[in-house]
Short mmCIF file of C-alpha atoms and ligand atoms in Angstrom, two decimals:
data_model
loop_
_atom_site.label_atom_id
_atom_site.label_comp_id
_atom_site.label_asym_id
_atom_site.label_seq_id
_atom_site.Cartn_x
_atom_site.Cartn_y
_atom_site.Cartn_z
CA MET J 152 -48.62 19.15 -6.31
CA VAL J 153 -45.85 17.51 -4.47
CA VAL J 154 -43.33 19.92 -2.80
CA VAL J 155 -39.85 18.46 -2.25
CA CYS J 156 -37.61 20.34 0.37
CA GLY J 157 -33.94 20.06 -0.66
CA ALA J 158 -32.12 19.60 -3.95
CA GLY J 159 -29.46 17.21 -2.84
CA ILE J 160 -29.25 13.76 -4.57
CA VAL J 161 -32.08 12.35 -2.29
CA GLY J 162 -34.71 15.11 -3.44
CA LEU J 163 -33.62 15.33 -7.06
CA SER J 164 -33.93 11.46 -7.54
CA ILE J 165 -37.23 11.36 -5.86
CA ALA J 166 -38.56 14.26 -7.69
CA ARG J 167 -37.10 12.80 -11.01
CA GLU J 168 -38.92 9.56 -10.46
CA LEU J 169 -42.22 11.41 -9.62
CA VAL J 170 -41.93 13.44 -12.59
CA ARG J 171 -41.52 9.98 -14.78
CA ARG J 172 -44.67 8.76 -13.22
CA GLY J 173 -46.66 11.78 -14.27
CA PHE J 174 -46.82 13.81 -10.80
CA LYS J 175 -46.20 17.79 -10.85
CA VAL J 176 -43.31 18.56 -8.56
CA LEU J 177 -41.83 21.87 -7.16
CA VAL J 178 -38.32 21.20 -5.80
CA LEU J 179 -37.10 24.05 -2.92
CA GLU J 180 -33.32 24.50 -2.69
CA LYS J 181 -32.30 27.08 -0.30
CA GLU J 182 -28.63 27.54 -1.91
CA ASN J 183 -28.42 29.50 -5.41
CA ARG J 184 -26.59 26.43 -6.99
CA LEU J 185 -26.55 22.61 -6.68
CA GLY J 186 -24.21 20.51 -4.73
CA VAL J 187 -23.14 23.11 -1.93
CA HIS J 188 -23.67 20.52 0.58
CA ALA J 189 -23.28 16.43 0.88
CA SER J 190 -24.38 15.44 -2.43
CA GLY J 191 -21.71 18.06 -4.17
CA ASN J 192 -18.82 17.20 -1.53
CA ASN J 193 -18.41 13.43 -1.26
CA SER J 194 -16.12 11.01 -2.47
CA GLY J 195 -17.88 10.34 -5.50
CA VAL J 196 -17.77 6.55 -4.91
CA ILE J 197 -20.47 4.31 -6.26
CA HIS J 198 -20.60 1.68 -3.68
CA SER J 199 -20.98 -1.83 -4.09
CA GLY J 200 -23.17 -2.86 -0.88
CA ILE J 201 -20.70 -5.16 0.95
CA TYR J 202 -20.41 -3.14 4.00
CA TYR J 203 -23.95 -3.22 5.33
CA ARG J 204 -25.91 -6.21 7.09
CA SER J 205 -28.05 -8.38 4.55
CA LYS J 206 -31.62 -7.33 4.79
CA SER J 207 -30.98 -3.76 5.99
CA LEU J 208 -32.44 -0.95 3.78
CA LYS J 209 -29.03 0.24 3.12
CA ALA J 210 -27.54 -3.17 1.69
CA GLU J 211 -30.80 -3.55 -0.39
CA LEU J 212 -30.81 -0.07 -1.98
CA CYS J 213 -27.11 0.39 -2.21
CA VAL J 214 -26.59 -3.08 -4.42
CA LYS J 215 -29.73 -1.88 -6.55
CA GLY J 216 -28.37 1.69 -6.50
CA ASN J 217 -25.11 0.73 -7.92
CA LYS J 218 -26.61 -0.82 -11.06
CA TYR J 219 -29.01 1.97 -11.59
CA MET J 220 -26.54 4.63 -11.00
CA LYS J 221 -23.80 3.10 -13.27
CA ASN J 222 -26.65 2.78 -15.98
CA TYR J 223 -27.94 6.18 -15.68
CA ILE J 224 -24.43 7.72 -15.84
CA LYS J 225 -23.83 5.67 -18.89
CA GLU J 226 -27.01 6.27 -20.71
CA LYS J 227 -26.44 10.18 -19.97
CA GLY J 228 -22.71 9.83 -20.98
CA LEU J 229 -21.48 11.35 -17.63
CA PRO J 230 -17.81 10.57 -16.33
CA LEU J 231 -17.63 7.16 -14.89
CA ILE J 232 -14.40 5.19 -13.79
CA GLU J 233 -15.02 1.49 -13.38
CA ASN J 234 -11.67 0.35 -11.92
CA GLY J 235 -13.30 -1.21 -8.88
CA LYS J 236 -11.78 -1.08 -5.01
CA VAL J 237 -9.52 -2.75 -3.09
CA ILE J 238 -9.94 -3.16 0.81
CA VAL J 239 -6.70 -3.72 2.60
CA ALA J 240 -5.92 -5.36 6.06
CA ARG J 241 -3.11 -3.58 8.17
CA ASP J 242 -3.01 -6.45 10.54
CA GLU J 243 -4.37 -9.60 11.67
CA ARG J 244 -7.60 -8.09 13.18
CA ASP J 245 -8.35 -6.47 9.96
CA LEU J 246 -8.14 -10.04 8.21
CA LYS J 247 -11.07 -10.96 10.22
CA THR J 248 -12.96 -7.74 9.25
CA LEU J 249 -12.28 -8.67 5.36
CA GLU J 250 -13.81 -12.28 6.01
CA ILE J 251 -17.01 -10.63 7.77
CA LEU J 252 -17.22 -8.34 4.78
CA LYS J 253 -16.55 -11.38 2.13
CA GLU J 254 -19.58 -12.84 4.06
CA ARG J 255 -21.76 -10.07 3.56
CA ALA J 256 -20.88 -9.51 0.28
CA ARG J 257 -22.11 -12.92 -0.48
CA LEU J 258 -25.49 -12.54 1.67
CA ASN J 259 -25.93 -9.36 -0.37
CA GLY J 260 -25.39 -11.00 -3.67
CA VAL J 261 -22.07 -8.86 -4.76
CA LYS J 262 -19.17 -10.41 -6.19
CA VAL J 263 -15.84 -9.96 -4.48
CA GLU J 264 -12.73 -11.82 -4.37
CA MET J 265 -9.89 -12.30 -1.55
CA VAL J 266 -6.44 -11.74 -3.54
CA ASP J 267 -2.93 -12.12 -2.19
CA GLU J 268 -0.36 -9.50 -2.29
CA ARG J 269 0.83 -10.35 -5.69
CA GLU J 270 -2.79 -10.12 -6.99
CA LEU J 271 -3.20 -7.09 -5.19
CA LYS J 272 -0.26 -5.21 -6.86
CA ARG J 273 -1.82 -6.32 -10.32
CA ILE J 274 -5.14 -4.52 -9.55
CA GLU J 275 -3.86 -1.57 -7.49
CA PRO J 276 0.02 -1.18 -7.82
CA LEU J 277 0.57 1.12 -4.88
CA ALA J 278 -1.99 -0.54 -2.43
CA LYS J 279 -0.06 -2.52 0.63
CA THR J 280 -1.90 -5.21 2.51
CA PHE J 281 -1.25 -7.62 5.47
CA GLY J 282 -1.56 -10.97 3.54
CA TYR J 283 -4.84 -10.56 1.71
CA ALA J 284 -6.99 -7.89 0.57
CA LEU J 285 -10.72 -7.88 -0.85
CA TYR J 286 -11.17 -6.92 -4.39
CA VAL J 287 -14.86 -5.44 -5.28
CA GLU J 288 -15.35 -5.20 -8.76
CA SER J 289 -18.51 -3.15 -9.01
CA THR J 290 -17.27 -0.15 -7.05
CA ALA J 291 -16.93 2.84 -9.36
CA ASN J 292 -16.23 6.82 -9.37
CA THR J 293 -18.13 9.63 -10.74
CA ASP J 294 -18.56 13.54 -10.61
CA PRO J 295 -21.58 14.02 -8.14
CA ILE J 296 -22.15 17.45 -9.40
CA LYS J 297 -22.47 16.24 -13.01
CA VAL J 298 -25.16 13.73 -11.76
CA LEU J 299 -27.20 16.54 -9.79
CA GLU J 300 -27.28 18.62 -12.81
CA SER J 301 -28.29 15.98 -15.09
CA LEU J 302 -31.06 14.94 -12.53
CA LYS J 303 -32.22 18.62 -12.45
CA GLU J 304 -32.60 18.65 -16.39
CA ASP J 305 -34.68 15.30 -16.30
CA ILE J 306 -37.00 17.02 -13.90
CA GLU J 307 -37.68 20.17 -15.73
CA ILE J 308 -37.53 18.94 -19.58
CA GLU J 309 -41.04 18.02 -19.96
CA GLY J 310 -42.31 21.15 -18.11
CA LYS J 311 -43.89 18.81 -15.30
CA GLY J 312 -40.97 19.77 -12.61
CA LYS J 313 -39.31 22.67 -11.25
CA VAL J 314 -36.33 23.14 -9.41
CA LEU J 315 -36.41 26.54 -7.57
CA LEU J 316 -32.85 27.58 -6.43
CA GLY J 317 -32.67 30.23 -3.70
CA VAL J 318 -35.86 29.34 -2.11
CA LYS J 319 -36.00 28.40 1.67
CA PHE J 320 -38.55 26.37 3.44
CA ILE J 321 -39.63 28.03 6.61
CA LYS J 322 -42.31 26.46 8.32
CA PRO J 323 -45.65 24.76 7.72
CA LEU J 324 -48.65 26.94 7.87
CA SER J 325 -51.33 24.42 7.54
CA LYS J 326 -51.79 20.97 6.42
CA ASN J 327 -51.80 22.24 2.58
CA GLU J 328 -49.54 24.97 2.86
CA ILE J 329 -45.98 26.08 3.78
CA LEU J 330 -44.03 29.52 4.38
CA THR J 331 -40.98 29.89 2.26
CA SER J 332 -38.46 32.84 1.77
CA GLU J 333 -40.37 33.76 -1.28
CA GLY J 334 -44.06 33.53 0.09
CA LYS J 335 -46.53 30.89 0.74
CA ILE J 336 -46.85 27.57 -1.51
CA GLY J 337 -49.58 25.06 -1.46
CA PHE J 338 -49.17 21.54 -1.56
CA ASP J 339 -50.71 18.01 -2.01
CA MET J 340 -47.71 16.29 -0.58
CA PHE J 341 -44.68 17.16 1.07
CA ILE J 342 -41.28 15.42 1.06
CA ASN J 343 -38.58 16.58 3.54
CA CYS J 344 -35.14 15.70 1.93
CA ALA J 345 -33.31 18.53 3.69
CA GLY J 346 -30.15 16.71 4.47
CA ILE J 347 -28.42 17.92 7.55
CA PHE J 348 -31.29 19.87 8.27
CA ALA J 349 -34.01 17.33 7.84
CA ASP J 350 -34.49 16.71 11.82
CA LYS J 351 -35.20 20.62 12.13
CA VAL J 352 -37.76 20.32 9.19
CA ALA J 353 -39.26 17.41 10.68
CA HIS J 354 -39.56 18.90 14.32
CA LYS J 355 -41.30 22.16 12.63
CA PHE J 356 -44.05 19.50 11.58
CA GLY J 357 -44.17 18.33 15.09
CA ASP J 358 -42.54 15.07 14.12
CA ALA J 359 -39.44 12.79 14.59
CA GLU J 360 -38.82 14.37 18.02
CA GLU J 361 -36.44 11.49 19.11
CA TYR J 362 -34.16 12.01 16.29
CA HIS J 363 -31.30 14.60 16.31
CA ILE J 364 -28.32 15.14 13.73
CA LEU J 365 -25.05 15.03 14.91
CA PRO J 366 -22.86 16.57 12.28
CA PHE J 367 -19.48 14.42 11.38
CA LYS J 368 -17.23 16.56 9.34
CA GLY J 369 -15.08 14.56 6.70
CA SER J 370 -12.12 16.74 5.42
CA TYR J 371 -10.14 15.86 2.28
CA TRP J 372 -6.67 15.86 0.87
CA GLU J 373 -4.88 15.76 -2.46
CA LEU J 374 -2.13 13.27 -3.33
CA VAL J 375 0.13 14.82 -5.89
CA GLY J 376 3.10 13.44 -7.90
CA ASP J 377 3.94 11.48 -11.09
CA LYS J 378 3.10 8.20 -9.17
CA ILE J 379 -0.61 8.89 -9.00
CA ALA J 380 -0.78 7.87 -12.32
CA TYR J 381 -0.68 4.41 -10.63
CA ILE J 382 -3.79 4.59 -8.37
CA LYS J 383 -6.59 3.09 -10.73
CA GLY J 384 -9.78 3.31 -8.55
CA ASN J 385 -10.09 3.17 -4.79
CA ILE J 386 -7.89 2.12 -1.80
CA TYR J 387 -9.81 1.54 1.61
CA PRO J 388 -8.58 0.31 4.91
CA ALA J 389 -10.58 -2.47 6.63
CA PRO J 390 -13.31 -0.42 8.62
CA ASN J 391 -14.50 -0.37 11.98
CA LEU J 392 -17.86 -2.27 11.79
CA ASN J 393 -19.37 -0.77 14.79
CA LEU J 394 -19.13 2.70 13.36
CA PRO J 395 -20.81 4.26 10.35
CA PHE J 396 -17.47 5.62 8.85
CA LEU J 397 -15.53 3.82 6.08
CA GLY J 398 -12.03 4.91 7.07
CA VAL J 399 -9.64 7.41 5.41
CA HIS J 400 -9.12 6.02 1.85
CA ALA J 401 -7.55 7.18 -1.73
CA SER J 402 -10.00 7.73 -4.58
CA ARG J 403 -9.40 8.83 -8.20
CA SER J 404 -11.91 11.36 -9.34
CA PRO J 405 -12.86 11.54 -13.10
CA ALA J 406 -10.70 14.78 -13.31
CA GLY J 407 -7.83 12.75 -12.63
CA LYS J 408 -7.13 13.91 -9.34
CA ILE J 409 -6.57 11.45 -6.18
CA PHE J 410 -8.34 12.52 -3.16
CA VAL J 411 -7.58 11.30 0.42
CA GLY J 412 -10.04 11.18 2.90
CA PRO J 413 -12.73 11.89 4.36
CA ASN J 414 -11.89 11.56 8.29
CA ALA J 415 -14.57 11.97 10.73
CA THR J 416 -14.46 14.69 13.15
CA LEU J 417 -17.17 16.13 15.18
CA SER J 418 -18.24 19.20 13.46
CA LEU J 419 -18.58 22.69 15.44
CA GLY J 420 -21.61 23.59 13.10
CA ARG J 421 -24.05 21.77 10.74
CA TYR J 422 -22.23 22.93 7.70
CA GLY J 423 -18.64 22.49 8.80
CA ASN J 424 -17.76 25.66 10.48
CA LEU J 425 -17.96 26.84 14.04
CA SER J 426 -21.59 28.32 14.77
CA SER J 427 -24.08 29.01 17.42
CA GLU J 428 -25.30 25.32 16.96
CA ILE J 429 -22.53 23.87 18.88
CA LEU J 430 -24.47 24.65 21.73
CA GLU J 431 -26.97 21.74 20.63
CA ILE J 432 -24.24 19.63 19.13
CA LEU J 433 -21.95 19.32 22.03
CA PRO J 434 -24.59 18.21 24.59
CA SER J 435 -25.92 15.58 21.88
CA PHE J 436 -22.39 14.40 21.46
CA LEU J 437 -21.75 13.81 25.26
CA HIS J 438 -25.36 12.28 25.62
CA LEU J 439 -23.98 9.76 23.02
CA ALA J 440 -20.50 9.12 24.12
CA LEU J 441 -21.77 8.19 27.53
CA LYS J 442 -23.49 5.42 26.28
CA ASN J 443 -20.92 4.36 23.27
CA PRO J 444 -17.47 5.06 24.87
CA GLU J 445 -16.11 3.56 21.41
CA ILE J 446 -17.42 6.87 19.93
CA ILE J 447 -14.94 8.76 22.10
CA ARG J 448 -11.92 6.70 21.22
CA TYR J 449 -12.76 7.05 17.60
CA ALA J 450 -13.16 10.87 17.55
CA TYR J 451 -10.12 11.31 19.52
CA ARG J 452 -8.00 9.20 16.96
CA GLU J 453 -9.63 10.89 14.04
CA THR J 454 -8.70 14.35 15.62
CA ILE J 455 -5.16 13.31 16.30
CA THR J 456 -5.09 11.88 12.54
CA LYS J 457 -6.38 15.18 11.37
CA PHE J 458 -3.67 17.42 13.31
CA LEU J 459 -0.65 14.96 13.21
CA GLY J 460 -0.77 12.48 10.63
CA ILE J 461 -3.04 11.93 7.57
CA PHE J 462 0.33 10.69 6.10
CA ARG J 463 0.81 7.97 8.74
CA GLU J 464 -2.63 6.72 8.18
CA LEU J 465 -2.32 6.56 4.47
CA GLU J 466 1.23 4.86 4.51
CA ARG J 467 -0.49 1.91 6.46
CA ILE J 468 -2.85 1.21 3.38
CA MET J 469 -0.41 2.28 0.35
CA ASP J 470 2.95 2.96 -0.77
CA ILE J 471 3.28 6.96 -0.77
CA LYS J 472 6.98 7.10 -1.31
CA GLY J 473 7.55 10.09 -3.69
CA LEU J 474 3.92 11.56 -3.22
CA LYS J 475 2.98 14.74 -1.60
CA ILE J 476 -0.16 15.03 0.50
CA ILE J 477 -1.66 18.74 0.40
CA PRO J 478 -4.78 19.77 2.10
CA SER J 479 -7.91 20.17 -0.03
CA LYS J 480 -10.41 22.91 0.55
CA LYS J 481 -13.31 20.00 -0.29
CA PHE J 482 -15.01 18.95 2.79
CA GLY J 483 -18.65 17.22 3.46
CA VAL J 484 -20.49 17.09 6.66
CA ARG J 485 -22.54 13.66 7.26
CA SER J 486 -26.15 13.96 8.53
CA GLN J 487 -25.76 11.26 11.05
CA VAL J 488 -29.04 10.87 13.21
CA ILE J 489 -28.76 9.87 16.80
CA ASN J 490 -31.76 8.48 18.67
CA PHE J 491 -31.62 11.11 21.50
CA TYR J 492 -34.03 9.26 23.70
CA GLU J 493 -32.11 5.78 23.39
CA GLY J 494 -28.59 7.35 23.17
CA ARG J 495 -27.49 5.71 19.95
CA MET J 496 -26.44 6.23 16.42
CA GLU J 497 -29.07 5.40 13.91
CA ASN J 498 -27.57 2.84 11.28
CA ASP J 499 -30.31 2.68 8.51
CA PHE J 500 -32.23 5.16 6.48
CA ILE J 501 -35.16 6.51 8.38
CA LEU J 502 -38.58 7.28 6.62
CA ILE J 503 -41.51 8.60 8.49
CA LYS J 504 -44.92 9.25 6.97
CA ARG J 505 -47.55 11.30 8.60
CA GLY J 506 -50.63 12.09 6.55
CA ASN J 507 -49.35 14.05 3.42
CA ILE J 508 -46.01 14.69 5.08
CA ILE J 509 -42.82 12.34 4.48
CA HIS J 510 -39.62 12.75 6.21
CA ILE J 511 -36.23 11.34 5.12
CA LEU J 512 -33.77 11.38 7.87
CA ASN J 513 -30.21 9.80 8.10
CA ALA J 514 -29.58 9.50 4.22
CA VAL J 515 -25.87 9.01 4.87
CA SER J 516 -23.54 7.21 2.88
CA PRO J 517 -24.11 5.24 0.69
CA ALA J 518 -27.09 7.40 -0.03
CA PHE J 519 -25.64 8.95 -3.04
CA THR J 520 -25.04 5.38 -4.55
CA SER J 521 -28.62 4.54 -3.52
CA SER J 522 -30.41 7.21 -4.62
CA LEU J 523 -32.15 6.32 -7.74
CA ALA J 524 -33.29 2.91 -6.11
CA PHE J 525 -34.09 4.71 -2.92
CA ALA J 526 -36.43 6.88 -5.14
CA GLU J 527 -38.32 3.96 -6.29
CA TYR J 528 -38.72 2.84 -2.62
CA VAL J 529 -39.94 5.94 -1.38
CA ILE J 530 -42.64 6.44 -3.86
CA ASP J 531 -43.92 2.65 -4.01
CA ARG J 532 -43.64 2.05 -0.19
CA TYR J 533 -44.52 5.59 1.16
CA PHE J 534 -45.90 8.12 -1.32
CA LEU J 535 -48.47 5.76 -3.06
CA ARG J 536 -49.68 4.16 0.32
C1 LIG Z 646 -17.53 13.33 3.26
C2 LIG Z 646 -18.41 12.44 2.71
C3 LIG Z 646 -18.37 11.57 1.63
C4 LIG Z 646 -19.20 10.68 1.35
N1 LIG Z 646 -19.08 9.67 0.14
C5 LIG Z 646 -20.08 9.21 -0.31
C6 LIG Z 646 -19.61 8.21 -1.50
O1 LIG Z 646 -18.44 8.04 -2.03
N2 LIG Z 646 -20.71 7.27 -1.91
C7 LIG Z 646 -21.78 7.61 -1.64
O2 LIG Z 646 -22.66 6.87 -2.12
N3 LIG Z 646 -22.20 8.33 -0.61
C8 LIG Z 646 -21.24 9.21 -0.02
N4 LIG Z 646 -21.58 10.15 0.97
C9 LIG Z 646 -23.07 10.09 1.41
C10 LIG Z 646 -23.76 11.17 0.42
O3 LIG Z 646 -23.28 12.20 0.02
C11 LIG Z 646 -24.77 11.81 1.33
O4 LIG Z 646 -25.56 10.60 1.84
C12 LIG Z 646 -25.96 12.28 0.25
O5 LIG Z 646 -25.44 13.45 -0.55
C13 LIG Z 646 -27.02 13.02 1.02
O6 LIG Z 646 -27.98 13.41 0.20
P1 LIG Z 646 -29.07 14.43 0.75
O7 LIG Z 646 -29.89 14.87 -0.69
O8 LIG Z 646 -29.76 13.86 1.80
O9 LIG Z 646 -28.60 15.70 1.34
P2 LIG Z 646 -27.69 17.03 0.75
O10 LIG Z 646 -26.85 16.98 -0.32
O11 LIG Z 646 -27.25 17.96 2.12
O12 LIG Z 646 -29.19 17.92 0.53
C14 LIG Z 646 -29.91 18.68 1.06
C15 LIG Z 646 -30.45 19.89 0.18
O13 LIG Z 646 -31.47 20.48 1.35
C16 LIG Z 646 -31.21 21.86 1.20
N5 LIG Z 646 -32.06 22.65 2.24
C17 LIG Z 646 -31.83 22.31 3.72
N6 LIG Z 646 -32.57 22.88 4.40
C18 LIG Z 646 -33.50 23.42 3.50
C19 LIG Z 646 -34.66 24.44 3.75
N7 LIG Z 646 -35.08 24.82 4.76
N8 LIG Z 646 -35.29 24.86 2.54
C20 LIG Z 646 -34.61 24.60 1.55
N9 LIG Z 646 -33.61 23.53 1.04
C21 LIG Z 646 -33.02 23.22 2.19
C22 LIG Z 646 -29.83 21.91 1.46
O14 LIG Z 646 -29.32 23.17 0.99
C23 LIG Z 646 -29.09 21.13 0.65
O15 LIG Z 646 -28.83 21.29 -1.01
C24 LIG Z 646 -20.48 10.92 1.62
C25 LIG Z 646 -21.02 11.98 2.56
C26 LIG Z 646 -19.79 12.68 3.23
C27 LIG Z 646 -20.31 13.76 4.12
#
């Protein structure tokens, strides 16, 4: 039997693919419902794959995952908005970033179009740009929790798989047995998909000592007012390509809400709220910041934005006259991995296999989009080898 730790999008996608291939699977999830963490609290954007360097795992799996996820959602009749996305420029420097993204899109095989201000208004009437914007047709939006629920159903429908909610992995006992909050469980293969706790789970097996997760919180706001009807899909700023964050954007949810966010502030606990974990987080952050001063500037700017001016940030990318921005309770925390020995942020997904154990780390954005393609990759290249 395969035991999967964590019923986020990564764990559920892998478990579903294993069941489809005839394996018996048990998924352990410490929470009592699905989607309590990142997989249920993200922007719900099905990314196109243009941000990532060609030949990276993120690029390959995002482009493929975009198609797989949209097909899956259509096949299951789940909510899907296919209105694409525009990435706008705020100044001359952003235009250069758009050119880089256009080239990455070409290398990654994603169709994009550079549009002028008139064409931009036709696609996204409220978006503003400095000269040109990049239009990405294949970006879409969904309801992440509906996708998680559907995957759970797929896993359990034939009786080959089971998702146990409210059961926590505690520690390994031997090569084929673990201790959980409900007692001992035997396994042939163990796959660690614990999201923001994936480093801790790996460390319990004596693996991945160099990797530590540095949590970055992403808070959301909501746009309200009649004019939100004009926002069709997604309005994004040109990103800072040196950092793994895409910038505060406006996105339409299938329920008709327009969410604004997420920003990226250092989280004081792994699940967003202040906890004793801060005693590990702060030294990790300082260690990283010493080697990467840019991260300090970014964290400072994001924190200022959080307290002083999400409005100001947003009005640089769209017309918000007549709209109100209200804080939303929604937030998600990114499981960003840093290589503690080398003092740098990891960019790509990380997979480690040792014997019958597989660890998945740094499953940050666009892991939701990529998940169905990622599941095939993990099974073909790691599980079966
Ligand atoms: C703010 C934000 C916005 C994002 N927006 C997008 C987006 O628009 N598009 C996109 O493609 N991606 C997006 N992402 C990225 C994406 O949401 C995540 O990469 C993805 O959800 C990670 O999935 P996961 O399964 O690894 O983690 P999680 O969803 O965190 O799942 C891990 C699960 O493991 C469980 N667990 C942990 N420890 C244990 C244990 N000891 N025993 C049992 N269970 C355990 C947890 O309870 C959790 O449910 C966003 C992320 C954030 C934070």
